Short mmCIF file of C-alpha atoms and ligand atoms in Angstrom, two decimals:
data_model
loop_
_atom_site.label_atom_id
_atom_site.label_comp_id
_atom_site.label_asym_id
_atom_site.label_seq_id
_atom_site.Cartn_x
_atom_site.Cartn_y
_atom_site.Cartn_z
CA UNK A 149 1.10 9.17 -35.28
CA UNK A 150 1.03 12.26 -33.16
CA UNK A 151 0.69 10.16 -30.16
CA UNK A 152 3.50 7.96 -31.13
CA UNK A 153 5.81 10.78 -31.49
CA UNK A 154 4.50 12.22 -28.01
CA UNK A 155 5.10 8.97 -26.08
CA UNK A 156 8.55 8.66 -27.83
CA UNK A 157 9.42 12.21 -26.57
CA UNK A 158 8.05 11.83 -22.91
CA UNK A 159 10.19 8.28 -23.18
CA UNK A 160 13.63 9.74 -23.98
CA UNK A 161 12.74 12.72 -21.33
CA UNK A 162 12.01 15.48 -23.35
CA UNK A 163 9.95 18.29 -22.46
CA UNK A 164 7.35 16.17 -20.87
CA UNK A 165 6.06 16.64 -17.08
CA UNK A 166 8.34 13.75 -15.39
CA UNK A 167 5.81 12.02 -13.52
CA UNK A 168 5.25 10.60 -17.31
CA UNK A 169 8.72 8.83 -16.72
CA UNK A 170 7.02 6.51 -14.05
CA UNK A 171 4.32 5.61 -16.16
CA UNK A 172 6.36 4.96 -19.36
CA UNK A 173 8.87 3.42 -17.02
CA UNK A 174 5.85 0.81 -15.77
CA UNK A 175 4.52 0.04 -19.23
CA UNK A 176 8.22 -0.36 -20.74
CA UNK A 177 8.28 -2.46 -17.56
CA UNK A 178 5.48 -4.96 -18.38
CA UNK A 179 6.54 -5.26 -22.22
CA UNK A 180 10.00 -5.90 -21.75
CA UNK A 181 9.12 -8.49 -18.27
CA UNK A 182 6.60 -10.20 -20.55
CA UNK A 183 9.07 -10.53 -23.01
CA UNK A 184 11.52 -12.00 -20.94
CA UNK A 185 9.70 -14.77 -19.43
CA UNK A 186 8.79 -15.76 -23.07
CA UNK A 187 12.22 -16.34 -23.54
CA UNK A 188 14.46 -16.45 -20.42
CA UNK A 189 17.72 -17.05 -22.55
CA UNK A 190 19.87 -14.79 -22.47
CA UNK A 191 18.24 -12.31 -20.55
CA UNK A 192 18.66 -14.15 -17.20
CA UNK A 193 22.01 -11.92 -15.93
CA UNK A 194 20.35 -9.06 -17.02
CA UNK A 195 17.22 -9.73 -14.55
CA UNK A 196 19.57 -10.38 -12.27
CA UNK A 197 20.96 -6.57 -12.35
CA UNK A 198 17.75 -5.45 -12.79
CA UNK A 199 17.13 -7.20 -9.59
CA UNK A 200 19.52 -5.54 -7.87
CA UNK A 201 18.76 -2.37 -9.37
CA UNK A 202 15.13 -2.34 -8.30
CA UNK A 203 16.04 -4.30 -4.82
CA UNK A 204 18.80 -0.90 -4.22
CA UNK A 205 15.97 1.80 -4.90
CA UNK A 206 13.62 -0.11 -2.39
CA UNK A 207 15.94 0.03 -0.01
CA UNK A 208 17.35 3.88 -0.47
CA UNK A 209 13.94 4.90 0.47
CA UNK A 210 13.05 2.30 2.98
CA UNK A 211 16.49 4.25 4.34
CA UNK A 212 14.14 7.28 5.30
CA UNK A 213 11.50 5.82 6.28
CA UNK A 214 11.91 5.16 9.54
CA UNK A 215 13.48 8.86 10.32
CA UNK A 216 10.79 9.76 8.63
CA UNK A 217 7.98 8.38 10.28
CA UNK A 218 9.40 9.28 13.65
CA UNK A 219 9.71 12.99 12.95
CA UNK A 220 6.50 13.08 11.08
CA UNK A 221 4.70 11.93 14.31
CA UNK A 222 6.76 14.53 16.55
CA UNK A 223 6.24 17.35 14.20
CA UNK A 224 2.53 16.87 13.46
CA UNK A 225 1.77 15.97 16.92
CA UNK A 226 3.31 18.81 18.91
CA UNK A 227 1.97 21.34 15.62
CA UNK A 228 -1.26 20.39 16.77
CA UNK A 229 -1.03 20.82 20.39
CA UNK A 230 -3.97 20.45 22.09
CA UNK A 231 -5.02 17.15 23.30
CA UNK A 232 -8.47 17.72 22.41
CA UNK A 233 -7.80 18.21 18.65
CA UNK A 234 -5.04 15.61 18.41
CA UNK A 235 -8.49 13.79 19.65
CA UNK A 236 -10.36 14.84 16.98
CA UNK A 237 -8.10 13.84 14.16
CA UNK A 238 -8.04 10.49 15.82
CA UNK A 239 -11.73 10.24 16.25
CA UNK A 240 -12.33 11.38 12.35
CA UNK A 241 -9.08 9.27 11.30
CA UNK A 242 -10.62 5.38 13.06
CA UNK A 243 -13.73 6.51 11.70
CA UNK A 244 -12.70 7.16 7.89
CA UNK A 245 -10.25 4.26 7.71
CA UNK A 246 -12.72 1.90 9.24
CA UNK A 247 -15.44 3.26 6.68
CA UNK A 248 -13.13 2.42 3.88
CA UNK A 249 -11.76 -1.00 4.88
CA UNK A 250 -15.38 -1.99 6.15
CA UNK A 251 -16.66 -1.16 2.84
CA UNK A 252 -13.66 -2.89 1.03
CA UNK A 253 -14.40 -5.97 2.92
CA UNK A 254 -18.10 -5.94 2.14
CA UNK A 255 -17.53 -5.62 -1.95
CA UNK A 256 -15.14 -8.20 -1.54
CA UNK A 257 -17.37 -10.46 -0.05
CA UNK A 258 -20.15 -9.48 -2.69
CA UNK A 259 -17.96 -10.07 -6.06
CA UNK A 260 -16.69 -13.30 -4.46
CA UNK A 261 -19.74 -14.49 -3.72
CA UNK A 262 -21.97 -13.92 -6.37
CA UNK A 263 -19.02 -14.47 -9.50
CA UNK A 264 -17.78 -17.34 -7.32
CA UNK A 265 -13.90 -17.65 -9.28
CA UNK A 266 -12.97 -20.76 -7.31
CA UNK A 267 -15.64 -22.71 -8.19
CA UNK A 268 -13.43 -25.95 -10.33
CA UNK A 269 -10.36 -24.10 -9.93
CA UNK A 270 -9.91 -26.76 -7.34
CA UNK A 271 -6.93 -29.23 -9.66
CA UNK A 272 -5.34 -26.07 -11.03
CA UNK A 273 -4.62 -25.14 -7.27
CA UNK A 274 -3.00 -28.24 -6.61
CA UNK A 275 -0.87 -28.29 -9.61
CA UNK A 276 0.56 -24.61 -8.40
CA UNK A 277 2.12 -25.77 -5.36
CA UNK A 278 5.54 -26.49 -6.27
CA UNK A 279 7.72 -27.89 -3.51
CA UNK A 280 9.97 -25.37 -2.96
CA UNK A 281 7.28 -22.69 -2.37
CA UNK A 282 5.50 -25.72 -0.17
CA UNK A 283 8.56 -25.28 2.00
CA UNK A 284 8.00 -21.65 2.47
CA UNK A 285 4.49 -21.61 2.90
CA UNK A 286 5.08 -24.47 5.91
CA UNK A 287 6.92 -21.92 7.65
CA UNK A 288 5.18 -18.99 6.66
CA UNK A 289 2.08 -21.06 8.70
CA UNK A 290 3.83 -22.22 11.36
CA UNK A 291 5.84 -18.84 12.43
CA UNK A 292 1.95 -16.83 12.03
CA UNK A 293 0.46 -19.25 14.29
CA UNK A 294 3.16 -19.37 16.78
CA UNK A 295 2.54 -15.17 16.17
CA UNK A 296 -1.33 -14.47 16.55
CA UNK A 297 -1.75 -14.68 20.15
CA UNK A 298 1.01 -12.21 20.54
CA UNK A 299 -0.69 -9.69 17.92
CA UNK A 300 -2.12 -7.30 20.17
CA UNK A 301 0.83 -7.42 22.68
CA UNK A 302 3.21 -6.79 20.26
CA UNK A 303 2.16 -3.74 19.42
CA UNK A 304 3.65 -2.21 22.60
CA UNK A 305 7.66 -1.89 22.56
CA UNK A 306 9.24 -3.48 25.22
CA UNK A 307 12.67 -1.55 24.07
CA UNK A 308 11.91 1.48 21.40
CA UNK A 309 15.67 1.04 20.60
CA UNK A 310 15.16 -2.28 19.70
CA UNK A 311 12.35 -1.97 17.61
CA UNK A 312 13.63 1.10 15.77
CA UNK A 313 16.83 -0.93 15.00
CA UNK A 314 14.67 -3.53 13.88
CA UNK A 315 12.46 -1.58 11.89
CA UNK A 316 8.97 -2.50 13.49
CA UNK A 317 6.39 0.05 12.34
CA UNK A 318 3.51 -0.96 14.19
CA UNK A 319 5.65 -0.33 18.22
CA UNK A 320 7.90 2.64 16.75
CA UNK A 321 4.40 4.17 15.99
CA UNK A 322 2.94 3.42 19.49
CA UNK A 323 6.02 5.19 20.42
CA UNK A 324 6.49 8.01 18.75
CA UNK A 325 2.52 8.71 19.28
CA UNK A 326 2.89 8.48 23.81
CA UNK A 327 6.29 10.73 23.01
CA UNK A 328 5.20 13.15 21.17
CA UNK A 329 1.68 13.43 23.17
CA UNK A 330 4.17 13.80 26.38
CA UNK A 331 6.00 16.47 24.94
CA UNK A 332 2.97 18.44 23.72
CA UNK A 333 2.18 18.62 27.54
CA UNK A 334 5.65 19.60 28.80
CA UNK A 335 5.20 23.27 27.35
CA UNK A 336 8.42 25.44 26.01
CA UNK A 337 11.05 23.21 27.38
CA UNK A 338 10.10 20.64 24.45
CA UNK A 339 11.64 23.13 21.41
CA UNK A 340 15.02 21.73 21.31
CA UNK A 341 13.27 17.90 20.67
CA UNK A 342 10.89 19.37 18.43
CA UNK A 343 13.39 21.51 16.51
CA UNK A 344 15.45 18.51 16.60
CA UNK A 345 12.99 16.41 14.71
CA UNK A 346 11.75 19.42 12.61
CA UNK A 347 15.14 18.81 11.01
CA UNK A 348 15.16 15.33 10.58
CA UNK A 349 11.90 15.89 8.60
CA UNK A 350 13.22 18.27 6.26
CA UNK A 351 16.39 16.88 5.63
CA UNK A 352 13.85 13.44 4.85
CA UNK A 353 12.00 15.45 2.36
CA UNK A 354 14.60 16.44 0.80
CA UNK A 355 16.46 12.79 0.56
CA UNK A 356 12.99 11.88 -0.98
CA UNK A 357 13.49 14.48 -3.52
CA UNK A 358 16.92 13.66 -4.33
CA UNK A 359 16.19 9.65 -4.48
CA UNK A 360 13.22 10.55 -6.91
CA UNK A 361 15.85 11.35 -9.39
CA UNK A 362 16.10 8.04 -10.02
CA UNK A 363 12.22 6.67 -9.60
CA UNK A 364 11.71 5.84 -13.11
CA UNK A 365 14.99 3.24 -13.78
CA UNK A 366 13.98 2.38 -10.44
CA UNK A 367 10.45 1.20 -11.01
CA UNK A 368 11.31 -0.05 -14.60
CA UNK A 369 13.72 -2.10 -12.99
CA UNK A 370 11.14 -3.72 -10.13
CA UNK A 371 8.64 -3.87 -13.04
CA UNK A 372 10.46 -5.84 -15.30
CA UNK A 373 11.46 -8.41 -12.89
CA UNK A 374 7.95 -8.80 -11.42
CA UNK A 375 6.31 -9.32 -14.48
CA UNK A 376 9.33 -11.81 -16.24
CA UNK A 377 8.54 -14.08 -13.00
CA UNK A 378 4.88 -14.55 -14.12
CA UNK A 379 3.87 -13.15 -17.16
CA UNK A 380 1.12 -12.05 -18.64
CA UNK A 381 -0.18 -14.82 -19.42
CA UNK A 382 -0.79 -15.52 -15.63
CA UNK A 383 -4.38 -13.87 -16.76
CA UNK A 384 -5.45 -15.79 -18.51
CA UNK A 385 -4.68 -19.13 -16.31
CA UNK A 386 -6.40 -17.32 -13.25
CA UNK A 387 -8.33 -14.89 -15.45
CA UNK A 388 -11.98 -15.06 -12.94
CA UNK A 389 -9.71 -14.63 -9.58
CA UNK A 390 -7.57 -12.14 -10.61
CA UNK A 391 -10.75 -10.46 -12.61
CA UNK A 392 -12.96 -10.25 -8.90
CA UNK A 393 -10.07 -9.03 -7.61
CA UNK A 394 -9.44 -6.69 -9.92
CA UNK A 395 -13.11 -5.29 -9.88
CA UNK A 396 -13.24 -4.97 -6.41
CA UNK A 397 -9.88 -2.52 -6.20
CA UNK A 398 -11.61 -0.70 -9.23
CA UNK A 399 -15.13 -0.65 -7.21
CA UNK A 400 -13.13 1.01 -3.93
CA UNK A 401 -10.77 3.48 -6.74
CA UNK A 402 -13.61 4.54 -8.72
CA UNK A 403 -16.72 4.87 -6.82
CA UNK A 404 -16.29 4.54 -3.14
CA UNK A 405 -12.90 7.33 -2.82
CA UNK A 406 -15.22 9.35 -4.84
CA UNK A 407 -18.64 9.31 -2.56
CA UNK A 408 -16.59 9.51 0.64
CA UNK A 409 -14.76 12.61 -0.99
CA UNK A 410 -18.07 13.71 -2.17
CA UNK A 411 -19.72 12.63 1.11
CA UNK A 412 -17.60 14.11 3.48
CA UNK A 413 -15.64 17.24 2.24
CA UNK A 414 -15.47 19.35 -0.91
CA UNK A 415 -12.74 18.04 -2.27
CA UNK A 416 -12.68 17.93 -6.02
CA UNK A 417 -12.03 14.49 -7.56
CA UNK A 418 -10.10 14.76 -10.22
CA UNK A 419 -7.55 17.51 -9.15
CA UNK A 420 -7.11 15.28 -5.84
CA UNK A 421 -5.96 12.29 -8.19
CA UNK A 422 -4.09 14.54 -10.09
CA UNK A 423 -2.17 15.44 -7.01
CA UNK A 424 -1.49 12.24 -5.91
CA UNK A 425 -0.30 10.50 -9.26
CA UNK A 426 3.39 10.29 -8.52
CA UNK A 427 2.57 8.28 -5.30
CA UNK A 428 0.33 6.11 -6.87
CA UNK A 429 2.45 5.04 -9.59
CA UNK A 430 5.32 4.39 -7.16
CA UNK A 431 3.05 2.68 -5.35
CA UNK A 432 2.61 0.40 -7.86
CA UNK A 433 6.47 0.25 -9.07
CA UNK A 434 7.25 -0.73 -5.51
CA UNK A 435 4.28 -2.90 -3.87
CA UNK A 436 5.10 -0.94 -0.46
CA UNK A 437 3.45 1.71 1.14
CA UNK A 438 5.96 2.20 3.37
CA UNK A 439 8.28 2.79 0.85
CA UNK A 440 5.94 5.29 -1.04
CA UNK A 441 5.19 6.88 2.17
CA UNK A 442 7.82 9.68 1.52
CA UNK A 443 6.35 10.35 -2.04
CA UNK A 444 2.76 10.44 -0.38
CA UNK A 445 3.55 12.70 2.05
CA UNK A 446 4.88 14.74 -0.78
CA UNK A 447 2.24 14.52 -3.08
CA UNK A 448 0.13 15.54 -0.07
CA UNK A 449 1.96 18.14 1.50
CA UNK A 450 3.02 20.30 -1.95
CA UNK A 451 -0.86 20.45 -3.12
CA UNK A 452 -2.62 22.14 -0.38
CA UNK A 453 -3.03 19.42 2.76
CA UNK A 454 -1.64 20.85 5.61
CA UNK A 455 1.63 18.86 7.71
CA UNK A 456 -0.51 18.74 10.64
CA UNK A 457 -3.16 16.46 8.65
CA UNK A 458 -0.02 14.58 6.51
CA UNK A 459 2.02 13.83 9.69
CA UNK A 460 -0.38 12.36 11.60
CA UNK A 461 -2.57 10.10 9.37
CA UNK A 462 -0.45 9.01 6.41
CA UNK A 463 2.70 7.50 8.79
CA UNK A 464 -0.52 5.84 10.35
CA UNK A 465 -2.28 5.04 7.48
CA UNK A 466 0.53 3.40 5.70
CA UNK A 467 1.02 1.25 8.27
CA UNK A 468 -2.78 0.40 9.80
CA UNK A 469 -4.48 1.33 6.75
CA UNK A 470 -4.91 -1.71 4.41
CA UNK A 471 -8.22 -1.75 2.96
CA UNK A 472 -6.54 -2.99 -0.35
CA UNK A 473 -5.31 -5.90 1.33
CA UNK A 474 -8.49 -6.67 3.34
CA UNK A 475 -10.50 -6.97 0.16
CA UNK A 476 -7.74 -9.29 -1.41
CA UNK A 477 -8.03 -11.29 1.37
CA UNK A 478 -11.59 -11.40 1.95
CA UNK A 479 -11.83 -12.54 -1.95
CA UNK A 480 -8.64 -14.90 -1.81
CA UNK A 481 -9.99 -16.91 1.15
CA UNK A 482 -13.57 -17.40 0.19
CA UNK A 483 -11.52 -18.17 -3.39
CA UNK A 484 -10.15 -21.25 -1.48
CA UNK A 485 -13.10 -22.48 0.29
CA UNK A 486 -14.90 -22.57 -3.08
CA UNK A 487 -12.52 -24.59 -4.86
CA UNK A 488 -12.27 -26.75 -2.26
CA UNK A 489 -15.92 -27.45 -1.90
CA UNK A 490 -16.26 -25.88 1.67
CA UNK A 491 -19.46 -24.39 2.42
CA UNK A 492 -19.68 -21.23 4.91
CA UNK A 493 -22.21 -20.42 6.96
CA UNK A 494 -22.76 -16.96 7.27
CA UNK A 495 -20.92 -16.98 10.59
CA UNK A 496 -18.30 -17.93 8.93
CA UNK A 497 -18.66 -15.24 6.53
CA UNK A 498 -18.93 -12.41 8.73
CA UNK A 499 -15.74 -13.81 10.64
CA UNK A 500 -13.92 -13.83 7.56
CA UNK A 501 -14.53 -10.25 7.35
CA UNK A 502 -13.89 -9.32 10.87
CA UNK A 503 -10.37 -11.40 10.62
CA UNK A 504 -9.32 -9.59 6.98
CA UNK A 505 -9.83 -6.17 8.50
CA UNK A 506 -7.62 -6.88 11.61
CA UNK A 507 -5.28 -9.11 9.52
CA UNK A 508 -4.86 -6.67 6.70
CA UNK A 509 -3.99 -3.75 9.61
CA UNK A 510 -1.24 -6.03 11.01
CA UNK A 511 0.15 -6.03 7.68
CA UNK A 512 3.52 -4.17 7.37
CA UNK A 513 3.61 -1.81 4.45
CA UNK A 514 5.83 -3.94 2.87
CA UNK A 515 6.00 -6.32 -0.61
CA UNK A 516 4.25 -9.27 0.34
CA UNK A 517 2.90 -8.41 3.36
CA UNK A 518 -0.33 -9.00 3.14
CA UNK A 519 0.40 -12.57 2.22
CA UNK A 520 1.56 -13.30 5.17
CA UNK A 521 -1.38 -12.23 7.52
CA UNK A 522 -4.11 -13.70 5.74
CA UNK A 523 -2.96 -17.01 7.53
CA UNK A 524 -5.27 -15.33 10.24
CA UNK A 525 -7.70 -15.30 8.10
CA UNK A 526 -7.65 -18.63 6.80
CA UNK A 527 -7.87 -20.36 10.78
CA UNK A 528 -10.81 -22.44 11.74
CA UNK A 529 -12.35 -22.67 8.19
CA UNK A 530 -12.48 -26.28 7.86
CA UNK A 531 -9.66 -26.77 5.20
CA UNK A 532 -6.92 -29.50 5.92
CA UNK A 533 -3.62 -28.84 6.68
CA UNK A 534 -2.39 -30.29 2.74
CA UNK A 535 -5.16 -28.00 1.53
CA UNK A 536 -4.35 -24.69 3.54
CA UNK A 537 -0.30 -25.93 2.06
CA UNK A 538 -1.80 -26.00 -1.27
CA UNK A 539 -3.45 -23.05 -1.22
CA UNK A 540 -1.30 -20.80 0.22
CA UNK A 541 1.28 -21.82 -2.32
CA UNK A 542 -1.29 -20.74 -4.97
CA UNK A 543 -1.22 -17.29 -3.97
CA UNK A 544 2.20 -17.13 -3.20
CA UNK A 545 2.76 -17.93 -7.22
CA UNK A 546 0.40 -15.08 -8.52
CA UNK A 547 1.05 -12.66 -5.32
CA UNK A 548 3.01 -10.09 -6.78
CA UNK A 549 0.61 -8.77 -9.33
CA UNK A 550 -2.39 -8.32 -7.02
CA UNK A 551 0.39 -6.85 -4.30
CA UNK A 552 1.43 -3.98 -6.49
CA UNK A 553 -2.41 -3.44 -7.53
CA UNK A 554 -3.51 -3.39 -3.78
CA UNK A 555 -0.64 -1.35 -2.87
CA UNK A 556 -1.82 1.01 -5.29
CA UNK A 557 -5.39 0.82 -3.41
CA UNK A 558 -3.85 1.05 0.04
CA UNK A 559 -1.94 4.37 -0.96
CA UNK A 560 -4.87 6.09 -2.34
CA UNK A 561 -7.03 5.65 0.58
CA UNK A 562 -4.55 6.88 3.26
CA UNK A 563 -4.46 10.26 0.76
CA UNK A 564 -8.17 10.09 0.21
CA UNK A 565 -8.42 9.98 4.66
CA UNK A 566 -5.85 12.75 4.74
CA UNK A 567 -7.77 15.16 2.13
CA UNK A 568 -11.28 14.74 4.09
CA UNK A 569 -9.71 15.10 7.37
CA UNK A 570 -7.72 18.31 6.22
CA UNK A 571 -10.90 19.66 4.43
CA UNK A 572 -13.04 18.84 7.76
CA UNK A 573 -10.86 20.76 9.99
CA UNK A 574 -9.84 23.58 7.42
CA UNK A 575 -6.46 22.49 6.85
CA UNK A 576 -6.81 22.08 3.14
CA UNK A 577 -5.03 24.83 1.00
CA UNK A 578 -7.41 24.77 -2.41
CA UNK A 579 -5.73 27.07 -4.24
CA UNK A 580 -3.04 25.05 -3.95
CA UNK A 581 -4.80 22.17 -4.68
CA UNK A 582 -6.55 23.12 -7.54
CA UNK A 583 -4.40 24.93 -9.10
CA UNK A 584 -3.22 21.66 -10.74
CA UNK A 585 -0.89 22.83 -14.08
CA UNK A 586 0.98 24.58 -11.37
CA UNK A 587 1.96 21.77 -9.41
CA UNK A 588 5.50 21.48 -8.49
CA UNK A 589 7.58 18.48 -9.44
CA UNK A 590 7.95 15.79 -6.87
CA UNK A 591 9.54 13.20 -9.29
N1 LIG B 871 2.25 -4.53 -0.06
C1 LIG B 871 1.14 -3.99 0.65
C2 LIG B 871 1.44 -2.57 1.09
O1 LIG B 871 2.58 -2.23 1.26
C3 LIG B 871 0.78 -4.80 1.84
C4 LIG B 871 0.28 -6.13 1.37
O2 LIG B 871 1.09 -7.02 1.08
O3 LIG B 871 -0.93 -6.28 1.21
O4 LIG B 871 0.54 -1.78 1.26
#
């Protein structure tokens, strides 16, 4: 009863730390979504606002996310100065982000292998592929193939303009990083640019803080009309996919964040995921870490890890690091080859793995995303062109609810890279970070 009357409280706002909204806000979400796609009726213009209500905050902080990453770069990059540290951080960052989406990979492979989910899955595949999503997928194929050769290349801007206007995260990053490494060199005559971008990042923050006014209608909006387009009874139809899945994002959450926080710096556990709650959950309201960037950097920032650490590795790690996405696809391709009754040699195994870990760091942070890419992964295995069709159009139907799970996964691991690297080069504030019951708001 007590607990009743607490949740009822926290739900009409009362009294209760806000970041409670979110989470009420994503339950409220999944009830009321479920609900609806029982019985579509009359509900249908009212998913359609909720649509656009959830579709509006996406885009409000998508808004500052570009500005944001930009300055970020600038700001963190000329604060640390030296070339030979900004080396460092690099060095430690490849290293920690590999770790994690190399081990992500590898427990992917494991649960996939030995619970094998797509063993006689192989009719209720083929049932899934209804033509209009067939029409997609086609494309989706044909524009990634037409796109892998390129991969590498297009990392490099040809016009910085034109990528910033088109919002490409992977060259404004190459970017911003040669810029602001130039103007660390170019001693005192860089202040105005710096100062320049100092203020861009502050007047970012505080957009972020203004926008998270409205995070909880926001996510209860995106939840609801995520979950009315599948349902929870999706489960049960795909129960032993979804399950690996499932394990394997629990596996990286629960024990390997901890050991590599254990591992590798002294940073305690459960004040860390205290600290980064609010990002998390928008994380999962929003399936985009680009999107929950601001919130991360946030979280980050207000509980001890310096803006050195935050503004280099978390711009870069929501864009480059996707380890959630590399296990999903490791798992979802290996899925396919089962049901289709495709052997793989270990070879193929181990190139499988190789191609989700580059695939998954081409992946924008970005709803969907990771959809897209694994069409690298799924070259060269042997499956026809009908099945690959068929296939594809499977996960397209049950996408969203692993996105905003893996979202969830890649989120936490850019924070979890940020904390060790801060604690390994004593930019960690602990008082700050443990000092939990005095954290700030963010939401
Ligand atoms: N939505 C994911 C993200 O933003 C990317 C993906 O689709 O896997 O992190």
């Amino acid at each position: 009863m007590k607990l009743h009357l607490q949740t009822l409280f926290v739900a009409v706002g009362l009294g209760i730390k806000r970041n409670w909204h979110i989470f009420i806000a994503i339950i409220a979400g999944i009830i009321f979504g479920n609900y609806i796609h029982e019985n579509p009726g009359i509900f249908v213009p009212f998913v359609k606002v909720l649509n656009i209500v959830g579709q509006a905050f996406i885009r409000v902080i998508q808004m500052i996310v570009i500005p944001l990453v930009c300055s970020a770069i600038v700001v963190g990059i000329s604060s640390i100065g030296d070339s030979k540290q900004i080396g460092k951080f690099g060095k430690r960052m490849i290293f920690y982000y590999a770790l994690i989406t190399i081990a992500a990979v590898l427990i992917g492979c494991f649960l996939v292998l030995s619970i094998k989910p797509g063993v006689g899955v192989q009719e209720f595949i083929s049932q899934t592929s209804a033509l209009e999503i067939q029409n997609q997928v086609n494309t989706v194929l044909s524009e990634q193939r037409g796109q892998l050769g390129n991969l590498f290349l297009n990392m490099i801007p040809q016009n910085p303009l034109e990528s910033l206007a088109k919002g490409e995260m992977i060259p404004i990053i190459f970017f911003a990083l040669i810029f602001s490494l130039a103007l660390s060199k170019v001693g005192e005559i860089n202040r105005p640019i710096v100062s320049f971008f100092e203020s861009i990042f502050a007047a970012t923050m505080k957009v972020t803080d203004w926008i998270m006014v409205f995070a909880a209608p926001g996510i209860f909006a995106l939840t609801t009309v995520a979950v009315s387009s599948f349902g929870l009874s999706i489960f049960n139809t795909i129960s032993k996919f979804l399950g690996v899945v499932f394990i394997g994002f629990c596996i990286q959450f629960f024990v390997i964040y901890p050991l590599i926080l254990k591992f590798f710096s002294k940073v305690p556990i459960g004040n860390f995921y205290t600290a980064i709650i609010e990002a998390l959950l928008v994380a999962f309201g929003t399936a985009s870490s680009s999107a929950t960037l601001p919130l991360t950097i946030a979280c980050c920032e207000k509980r001890g890890i310096s803006h050195k650490v935050c503004s280099f590795v978390l711009p870069l790690g929501a864009t480059l690091n996707m380890d959630g996405t590399a296990l999903f696809q490791t798992v979802a391709v290996i899925f396919l080859t089962q049901a289709y009754g495709v052997a793989l040699d270990p070879i193929q195994i181990i190139q499988i793995m190789v191609l989700a870990i580059i695939a998954s760091s081409t992946s924008a942070g970005i709803p969907g995303a990771g959809l897209i890419t694994i069409a690298l992964v799924l070259n060269g295995l042997g499956l026809t062109p009908q099945q690959l069709v068929e296939g594809f159009a499977f996960l397209f139907a049950i996408d969203r609810v692993v996105d905003m799970i893996r979202t969830t996964v890649n989120v936490a691991s850019d924070a979890v890279v940020a904390a060790v690297i801060a604690d390994n080069e004593n930019e960690i504030n602990y008082d700050l970070l443990n000092n939990t019951d005095q954290y700030k708001e963010i939401i």
